GROMACS .gro file of C-alpha atoms in nm:
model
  296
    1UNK     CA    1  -1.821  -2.659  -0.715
    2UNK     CA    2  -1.449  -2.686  -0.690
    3UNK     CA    3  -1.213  -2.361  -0.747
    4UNK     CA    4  -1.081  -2.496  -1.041
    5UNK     CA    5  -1.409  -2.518  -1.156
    6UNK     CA    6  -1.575  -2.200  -1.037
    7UNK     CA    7  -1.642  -1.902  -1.306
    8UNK     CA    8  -1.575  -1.592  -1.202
    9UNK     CA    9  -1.490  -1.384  -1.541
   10UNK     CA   10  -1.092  -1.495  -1.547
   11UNK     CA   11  -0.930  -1.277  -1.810
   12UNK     CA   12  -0.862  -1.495  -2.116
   13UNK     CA   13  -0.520  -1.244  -2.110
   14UNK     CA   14  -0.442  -1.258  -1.764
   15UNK     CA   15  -0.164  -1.077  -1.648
   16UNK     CA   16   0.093  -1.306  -1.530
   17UNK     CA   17   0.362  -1.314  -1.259
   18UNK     CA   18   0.719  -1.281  -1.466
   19UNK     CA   19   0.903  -1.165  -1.178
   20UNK     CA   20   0.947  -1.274  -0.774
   21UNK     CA   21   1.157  -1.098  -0.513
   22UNK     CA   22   1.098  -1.153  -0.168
   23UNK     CA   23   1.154  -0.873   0.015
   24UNK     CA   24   1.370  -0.936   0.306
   25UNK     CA   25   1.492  -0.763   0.638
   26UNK     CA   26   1.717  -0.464   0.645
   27UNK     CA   27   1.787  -0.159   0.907
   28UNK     CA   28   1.670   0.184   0.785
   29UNK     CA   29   1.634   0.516   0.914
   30UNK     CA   30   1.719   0.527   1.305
   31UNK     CA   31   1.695   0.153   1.441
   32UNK     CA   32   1.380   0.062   1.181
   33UNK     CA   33   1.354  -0.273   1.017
   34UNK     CA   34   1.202  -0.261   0.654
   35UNK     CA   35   1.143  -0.552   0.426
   36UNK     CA   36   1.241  -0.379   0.076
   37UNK     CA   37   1.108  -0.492  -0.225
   38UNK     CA   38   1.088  -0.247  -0.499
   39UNK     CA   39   1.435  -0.021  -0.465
   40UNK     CA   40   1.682  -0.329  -0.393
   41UNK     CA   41   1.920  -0.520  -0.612
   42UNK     CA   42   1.715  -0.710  -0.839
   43UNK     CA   43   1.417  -0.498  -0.861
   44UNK     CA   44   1.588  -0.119  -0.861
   45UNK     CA   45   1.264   0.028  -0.993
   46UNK     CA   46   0.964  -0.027  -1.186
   47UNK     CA   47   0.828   0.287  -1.391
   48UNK     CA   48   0.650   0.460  -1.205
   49UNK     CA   49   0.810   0.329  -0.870
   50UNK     CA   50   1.099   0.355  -0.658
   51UNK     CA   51   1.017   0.182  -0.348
   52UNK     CA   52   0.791  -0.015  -0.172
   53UNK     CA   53   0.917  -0.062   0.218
   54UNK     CA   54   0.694  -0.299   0.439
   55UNK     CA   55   0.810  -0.174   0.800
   56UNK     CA   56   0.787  -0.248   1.115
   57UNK     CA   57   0.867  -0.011   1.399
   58UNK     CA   58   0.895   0.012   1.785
   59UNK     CA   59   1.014   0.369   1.957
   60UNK     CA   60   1.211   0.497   2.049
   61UNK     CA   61   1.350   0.414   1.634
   62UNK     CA   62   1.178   0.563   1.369
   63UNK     CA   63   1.291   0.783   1.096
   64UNK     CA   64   1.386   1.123   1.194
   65UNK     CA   65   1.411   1.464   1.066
   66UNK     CA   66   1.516   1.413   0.661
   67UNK     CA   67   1.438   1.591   0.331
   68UNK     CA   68   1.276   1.491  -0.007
   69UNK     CA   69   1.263   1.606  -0.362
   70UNK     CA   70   1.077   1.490  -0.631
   71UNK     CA   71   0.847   1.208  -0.582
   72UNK     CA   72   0.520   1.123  -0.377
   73UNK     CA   73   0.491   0.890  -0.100
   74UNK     CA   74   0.219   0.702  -0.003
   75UNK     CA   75   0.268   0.575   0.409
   76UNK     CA   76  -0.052   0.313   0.456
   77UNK     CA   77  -0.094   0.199   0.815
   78UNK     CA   78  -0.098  -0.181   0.884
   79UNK     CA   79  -0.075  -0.173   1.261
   80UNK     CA   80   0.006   0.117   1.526
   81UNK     CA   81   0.059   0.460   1.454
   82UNK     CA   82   0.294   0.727   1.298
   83UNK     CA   83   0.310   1.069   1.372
   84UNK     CA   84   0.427   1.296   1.114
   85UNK     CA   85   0.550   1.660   1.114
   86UNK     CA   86   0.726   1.889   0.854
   87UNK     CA   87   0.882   2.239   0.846
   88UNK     CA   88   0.606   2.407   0.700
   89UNK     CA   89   0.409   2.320   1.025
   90UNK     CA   90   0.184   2.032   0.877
   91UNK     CA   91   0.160   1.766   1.113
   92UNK     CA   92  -0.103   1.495   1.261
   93UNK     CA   93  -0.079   1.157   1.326
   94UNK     CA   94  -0.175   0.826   1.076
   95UNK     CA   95  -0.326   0.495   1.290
   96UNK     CA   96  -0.414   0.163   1.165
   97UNK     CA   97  -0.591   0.231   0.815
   98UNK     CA   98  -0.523   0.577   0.727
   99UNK     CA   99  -0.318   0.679   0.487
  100UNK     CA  100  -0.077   0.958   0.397
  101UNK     CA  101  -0.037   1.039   0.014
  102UNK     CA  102   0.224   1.376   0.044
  103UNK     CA  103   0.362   1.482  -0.267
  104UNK     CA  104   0.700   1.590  -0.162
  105UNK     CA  105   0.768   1.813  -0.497
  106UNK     CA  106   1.015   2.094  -0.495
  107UNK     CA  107   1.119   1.980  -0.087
  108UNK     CA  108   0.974   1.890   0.197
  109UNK     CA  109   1.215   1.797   0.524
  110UNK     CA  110   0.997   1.591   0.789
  111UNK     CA  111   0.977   1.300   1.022
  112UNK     CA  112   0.817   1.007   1.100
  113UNK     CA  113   0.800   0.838   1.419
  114UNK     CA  114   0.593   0.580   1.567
  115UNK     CA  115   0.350   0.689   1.878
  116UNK     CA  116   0.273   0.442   2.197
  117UNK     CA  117   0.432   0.140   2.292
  118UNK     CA  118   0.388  -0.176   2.078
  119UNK     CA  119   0.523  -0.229   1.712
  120UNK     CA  120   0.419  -0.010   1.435
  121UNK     CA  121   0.367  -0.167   1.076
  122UNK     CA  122   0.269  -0.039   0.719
  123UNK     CA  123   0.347   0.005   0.380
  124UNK     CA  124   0.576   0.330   0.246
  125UNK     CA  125   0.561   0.363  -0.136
  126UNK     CA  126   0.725   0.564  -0.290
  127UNK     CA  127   0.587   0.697  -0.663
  128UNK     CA  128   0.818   0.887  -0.897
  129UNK     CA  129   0.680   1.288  -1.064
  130UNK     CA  130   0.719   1.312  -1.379
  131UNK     CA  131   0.964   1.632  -1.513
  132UNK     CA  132   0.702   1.911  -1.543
  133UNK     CA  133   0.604   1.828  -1.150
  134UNK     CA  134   0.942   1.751  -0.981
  135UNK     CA  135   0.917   2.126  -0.859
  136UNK     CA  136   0.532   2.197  -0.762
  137UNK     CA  137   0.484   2.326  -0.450
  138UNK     CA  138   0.473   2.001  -0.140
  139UNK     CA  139   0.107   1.900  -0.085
  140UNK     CA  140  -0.102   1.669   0.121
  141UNK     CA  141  -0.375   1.390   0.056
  142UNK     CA  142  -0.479   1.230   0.385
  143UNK     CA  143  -0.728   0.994   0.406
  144UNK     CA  144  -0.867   0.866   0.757
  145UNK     CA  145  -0.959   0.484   0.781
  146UNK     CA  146  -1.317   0.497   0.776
  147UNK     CA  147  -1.311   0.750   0.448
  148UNK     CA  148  -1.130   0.429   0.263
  149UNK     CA  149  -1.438   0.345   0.008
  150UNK     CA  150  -1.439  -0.017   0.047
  151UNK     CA  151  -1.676  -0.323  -0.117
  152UNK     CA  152  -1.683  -0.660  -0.057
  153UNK     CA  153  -1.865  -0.989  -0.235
  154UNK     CA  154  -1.811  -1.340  -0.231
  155UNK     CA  155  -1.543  -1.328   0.023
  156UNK     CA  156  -1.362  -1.088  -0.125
  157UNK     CA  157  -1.323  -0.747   0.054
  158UNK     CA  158  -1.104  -0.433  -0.095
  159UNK     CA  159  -1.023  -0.084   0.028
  160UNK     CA  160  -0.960   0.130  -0.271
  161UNK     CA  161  -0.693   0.394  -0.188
  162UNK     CA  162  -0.658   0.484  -0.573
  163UNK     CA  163  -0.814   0.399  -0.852
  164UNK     CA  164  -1.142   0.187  -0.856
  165UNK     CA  165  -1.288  -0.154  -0.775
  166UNK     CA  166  -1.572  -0.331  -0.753
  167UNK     CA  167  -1.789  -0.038  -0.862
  168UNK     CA  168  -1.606   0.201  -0.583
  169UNK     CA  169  -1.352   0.460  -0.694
  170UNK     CA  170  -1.126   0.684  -0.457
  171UNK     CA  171  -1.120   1.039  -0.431
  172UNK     CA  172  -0.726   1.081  -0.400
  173UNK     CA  173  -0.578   1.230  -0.717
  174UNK     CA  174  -0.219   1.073  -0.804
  175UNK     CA  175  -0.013   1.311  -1.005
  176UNK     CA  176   0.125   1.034  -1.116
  177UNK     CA  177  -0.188   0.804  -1.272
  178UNK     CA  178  -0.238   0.535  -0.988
  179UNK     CA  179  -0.410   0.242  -0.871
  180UNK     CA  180  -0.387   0.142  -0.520
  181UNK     CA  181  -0.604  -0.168  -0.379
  182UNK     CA  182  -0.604  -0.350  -0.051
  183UNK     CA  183  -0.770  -0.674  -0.103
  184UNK     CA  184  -0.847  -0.966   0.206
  185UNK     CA  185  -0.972  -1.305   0.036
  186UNK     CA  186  -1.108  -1.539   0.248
  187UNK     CA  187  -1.024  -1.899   0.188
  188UNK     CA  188  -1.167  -2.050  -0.123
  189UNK     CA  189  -1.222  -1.696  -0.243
  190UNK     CA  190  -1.139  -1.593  -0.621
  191UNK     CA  191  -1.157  -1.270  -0.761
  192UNK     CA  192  -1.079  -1.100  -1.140
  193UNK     CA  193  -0.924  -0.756  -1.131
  194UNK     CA  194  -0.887  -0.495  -1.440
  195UNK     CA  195  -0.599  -0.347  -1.424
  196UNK     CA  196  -0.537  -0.078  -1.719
  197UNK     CA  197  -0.324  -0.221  -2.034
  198UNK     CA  198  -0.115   0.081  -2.051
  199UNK     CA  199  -0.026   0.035  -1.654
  200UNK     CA  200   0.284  -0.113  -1.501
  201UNK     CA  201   0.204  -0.306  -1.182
  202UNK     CA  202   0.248  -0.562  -0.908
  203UNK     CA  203   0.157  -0.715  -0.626
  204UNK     CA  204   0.275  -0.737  -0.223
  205UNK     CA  205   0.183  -0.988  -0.040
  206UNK     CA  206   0.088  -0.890   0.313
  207UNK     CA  207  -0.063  -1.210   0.471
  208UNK     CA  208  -0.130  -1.572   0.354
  209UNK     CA  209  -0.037  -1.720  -0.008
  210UNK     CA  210  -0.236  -1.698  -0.288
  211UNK     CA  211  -0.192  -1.822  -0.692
  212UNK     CA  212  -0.143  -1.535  -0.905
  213UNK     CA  213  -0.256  -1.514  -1.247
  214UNK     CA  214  -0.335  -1.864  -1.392
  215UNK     CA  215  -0.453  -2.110  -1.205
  216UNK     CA  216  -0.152  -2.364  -1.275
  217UNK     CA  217   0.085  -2.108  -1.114
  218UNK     CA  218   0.263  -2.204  -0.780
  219UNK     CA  219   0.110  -2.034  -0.466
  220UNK     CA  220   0.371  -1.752  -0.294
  221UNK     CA  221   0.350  -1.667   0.044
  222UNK     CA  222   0.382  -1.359   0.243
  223UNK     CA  223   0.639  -1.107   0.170
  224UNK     CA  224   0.676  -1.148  -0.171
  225UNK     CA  225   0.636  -0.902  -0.473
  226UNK     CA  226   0.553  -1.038  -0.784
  227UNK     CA  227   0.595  -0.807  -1.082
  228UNK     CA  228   0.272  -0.856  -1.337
  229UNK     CA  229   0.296  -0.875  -1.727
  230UNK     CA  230   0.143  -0.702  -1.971
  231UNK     CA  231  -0.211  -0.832  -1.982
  232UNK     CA  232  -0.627  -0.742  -1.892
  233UNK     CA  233  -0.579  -0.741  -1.542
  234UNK     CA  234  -0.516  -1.005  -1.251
  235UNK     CA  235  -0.704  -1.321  -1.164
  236UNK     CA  236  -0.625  -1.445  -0.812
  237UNK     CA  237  -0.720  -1.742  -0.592
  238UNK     CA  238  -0.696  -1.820  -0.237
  239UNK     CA  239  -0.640  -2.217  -0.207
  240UNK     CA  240  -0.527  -2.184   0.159
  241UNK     CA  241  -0.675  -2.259   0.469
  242UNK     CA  242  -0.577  -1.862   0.597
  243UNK     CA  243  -0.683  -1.551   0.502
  244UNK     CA  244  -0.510  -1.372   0.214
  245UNK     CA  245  -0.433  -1.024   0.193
  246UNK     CA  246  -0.242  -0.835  -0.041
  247UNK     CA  247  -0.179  -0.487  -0.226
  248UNK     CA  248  -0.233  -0.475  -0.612
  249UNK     CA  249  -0.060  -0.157  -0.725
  250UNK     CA  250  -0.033   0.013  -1.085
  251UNK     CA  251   0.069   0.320  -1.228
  252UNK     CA  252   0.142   0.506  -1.554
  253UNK     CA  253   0.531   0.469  -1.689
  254UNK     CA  254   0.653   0.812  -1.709
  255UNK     CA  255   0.931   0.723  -1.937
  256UNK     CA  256   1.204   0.927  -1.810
  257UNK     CA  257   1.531   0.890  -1.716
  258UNK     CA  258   1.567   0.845  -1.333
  259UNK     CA  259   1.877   1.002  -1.122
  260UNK     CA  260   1.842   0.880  -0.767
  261UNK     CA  261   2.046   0.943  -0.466
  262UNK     CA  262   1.919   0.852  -0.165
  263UNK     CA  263   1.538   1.113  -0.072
  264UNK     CA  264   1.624   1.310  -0.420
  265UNK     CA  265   1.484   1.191  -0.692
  266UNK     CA  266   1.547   1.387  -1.038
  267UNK     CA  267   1.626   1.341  -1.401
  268UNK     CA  268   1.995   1.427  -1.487
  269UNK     CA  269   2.282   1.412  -1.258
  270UNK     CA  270   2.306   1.794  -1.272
  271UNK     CA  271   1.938   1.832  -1.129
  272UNK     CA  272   2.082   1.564  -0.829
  273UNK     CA  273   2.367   1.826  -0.774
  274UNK     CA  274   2.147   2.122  -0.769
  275UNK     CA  275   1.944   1.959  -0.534
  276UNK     CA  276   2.195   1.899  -0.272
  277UNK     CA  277   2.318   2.259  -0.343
  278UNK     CA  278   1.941   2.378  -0.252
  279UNK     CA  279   1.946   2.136   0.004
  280UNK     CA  280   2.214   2.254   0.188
  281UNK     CA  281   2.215   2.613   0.144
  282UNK     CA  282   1.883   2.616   0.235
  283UNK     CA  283   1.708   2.744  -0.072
  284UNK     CA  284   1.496   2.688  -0.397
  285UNK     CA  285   1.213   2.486  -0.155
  286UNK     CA  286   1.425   2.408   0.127
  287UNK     CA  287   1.448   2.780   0.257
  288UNK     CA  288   1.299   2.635   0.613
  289UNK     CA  289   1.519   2.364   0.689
  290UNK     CA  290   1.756   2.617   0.806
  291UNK     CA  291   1.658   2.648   1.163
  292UNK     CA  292   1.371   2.379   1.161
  293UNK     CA  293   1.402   2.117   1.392
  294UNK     CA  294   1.093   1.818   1.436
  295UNK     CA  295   0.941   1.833   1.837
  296UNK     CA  296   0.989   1.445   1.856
   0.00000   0.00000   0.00000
């Protein structure tokens, strides 16, 4: 049976691809490379999100000692390994599969910086609090490789680091409703994915192409993020002769206003303002960064 022909419980109301960016090259932190997607001209947000970096990372660069206010992010290890230290004394290092869900809240000031020799590579996302949790105390979900629930049928394997799949739901609570899912299709593989209606979302491609949506629509290749449409959830092929591998990602609009400059993320310009007040004078959450210094 050909692909075309193949059932495999396609939404009749698939969600659709209505936007492309491909997320090209750019220097960040101290001598990083990041392919930005989500956070660039073209594609400044999408409600819930404010950033989706795919980096890649060889010491001695990195991203060094540097604050945050009001968001989570989510750092999920491709390749290599991270270590990561704050000044509230938290620290411990993420390797190839872990992830790191901190919820930055009323401040957090750490760094991140890769560990060994080689190149480093993962995904940072970065997933915007609504107003009533912008100031909750910083907190930590960490999840090791092998605690990543994970099913696989049909060639079709996913590691669900939110949300659910395949009958397999992760234990990481989102403040901000999420879902997070790693999928590797093999080639010739096909696979239907509910996605809730009320959900933005989109997907990154890591590795391979893949047709997105209908099964008319154009394969895209690696690098890309294709912004999804209202719709069931995601029907997705693998036509190629390689391995596909991608990150379907959704979350709840919060339907705010968003005031961003630069790690602070906040609702009205004022809040920015106080922020870099607090910052500075080392208060209101930021009390530590005073004489905290990372041991990197």
């Amino acid at each position: 049976m050909s692909v075309s022909q193949a059932n495999f419980g396609e939404f009749e109301n698939p969600r659709i691809v209505v936007k492309k960016v491909l997320a090209e090259s750019q220097r960040e932190g101290d001598g990083a490379t990041v392919r930005r997607s989500i956070g660039r001209p073209g594609l400044k947000n999408l409600d819930p999100f404010l950033m989706l970096d795919e980096f890649s990372v060889s010491s001695p660069a990195g991203f060094p000692d540097h604050p945050h206010r009001g968001f989570e992010t989510v750092t999920y290890m491709l390749e290599g390994a991270f270590a990561h230290q704050d000044f509230s004394g938290h620290k411990g290092v993420i390797r190839t599969g872990d992830v790191q869900w901190m919820t930055a809240g009323r401040g957090i000031v750490h760094s991140e910086m890769p560990v060994g020799e080689g190149v480093n590579k993962g995904l940072q996302l970065w997933i915007n609090l609504s107003s009533k949790d912008k100031m909750i105390e910083p907190n930590y979900q960490e999840l090791p490789s092998e605690d990543i629930v994970r099913a696989e049928k049909d060639g079709v394997e996913v590691r669900v680091i939110a949300g659910e799949s395949m009958g397999v739901r992760s234990p990481v609570y989102p403040r901000t409703p999420t879902m997070y899912l790693d999928f590797i299709l093999q080639p010739g593989a096909q696979f239907a994915q509910p996605v809730p209606e009320s959900y933005n979302a989109f997907v990154y491609i890591v590795e391979g192409e893949g047709v997105f949506g209908t099964y008319k629509s154009k394969p895209v290749s690696a690098h890309h993020c294709l912004v999804l449409g209202r719709g069931d959830g995601l029907n997705v092929w693998n036509m190629s002769s390689g391995v596909l591998r991608f990150a379907l990602i959704g979350g709840q609009p919060i339907n705010e206003p968003v005031v961003q400059y630069g790690p602070f993320v906040m609702n009205t310009q004022a809040e920015i303002e106080k922020t870099f007040e607090d910052y500075q004078l080392c208060k209101n959450g930021f009390e530590m960064a005073k004489y905290w210094r990372s041991q990197q």
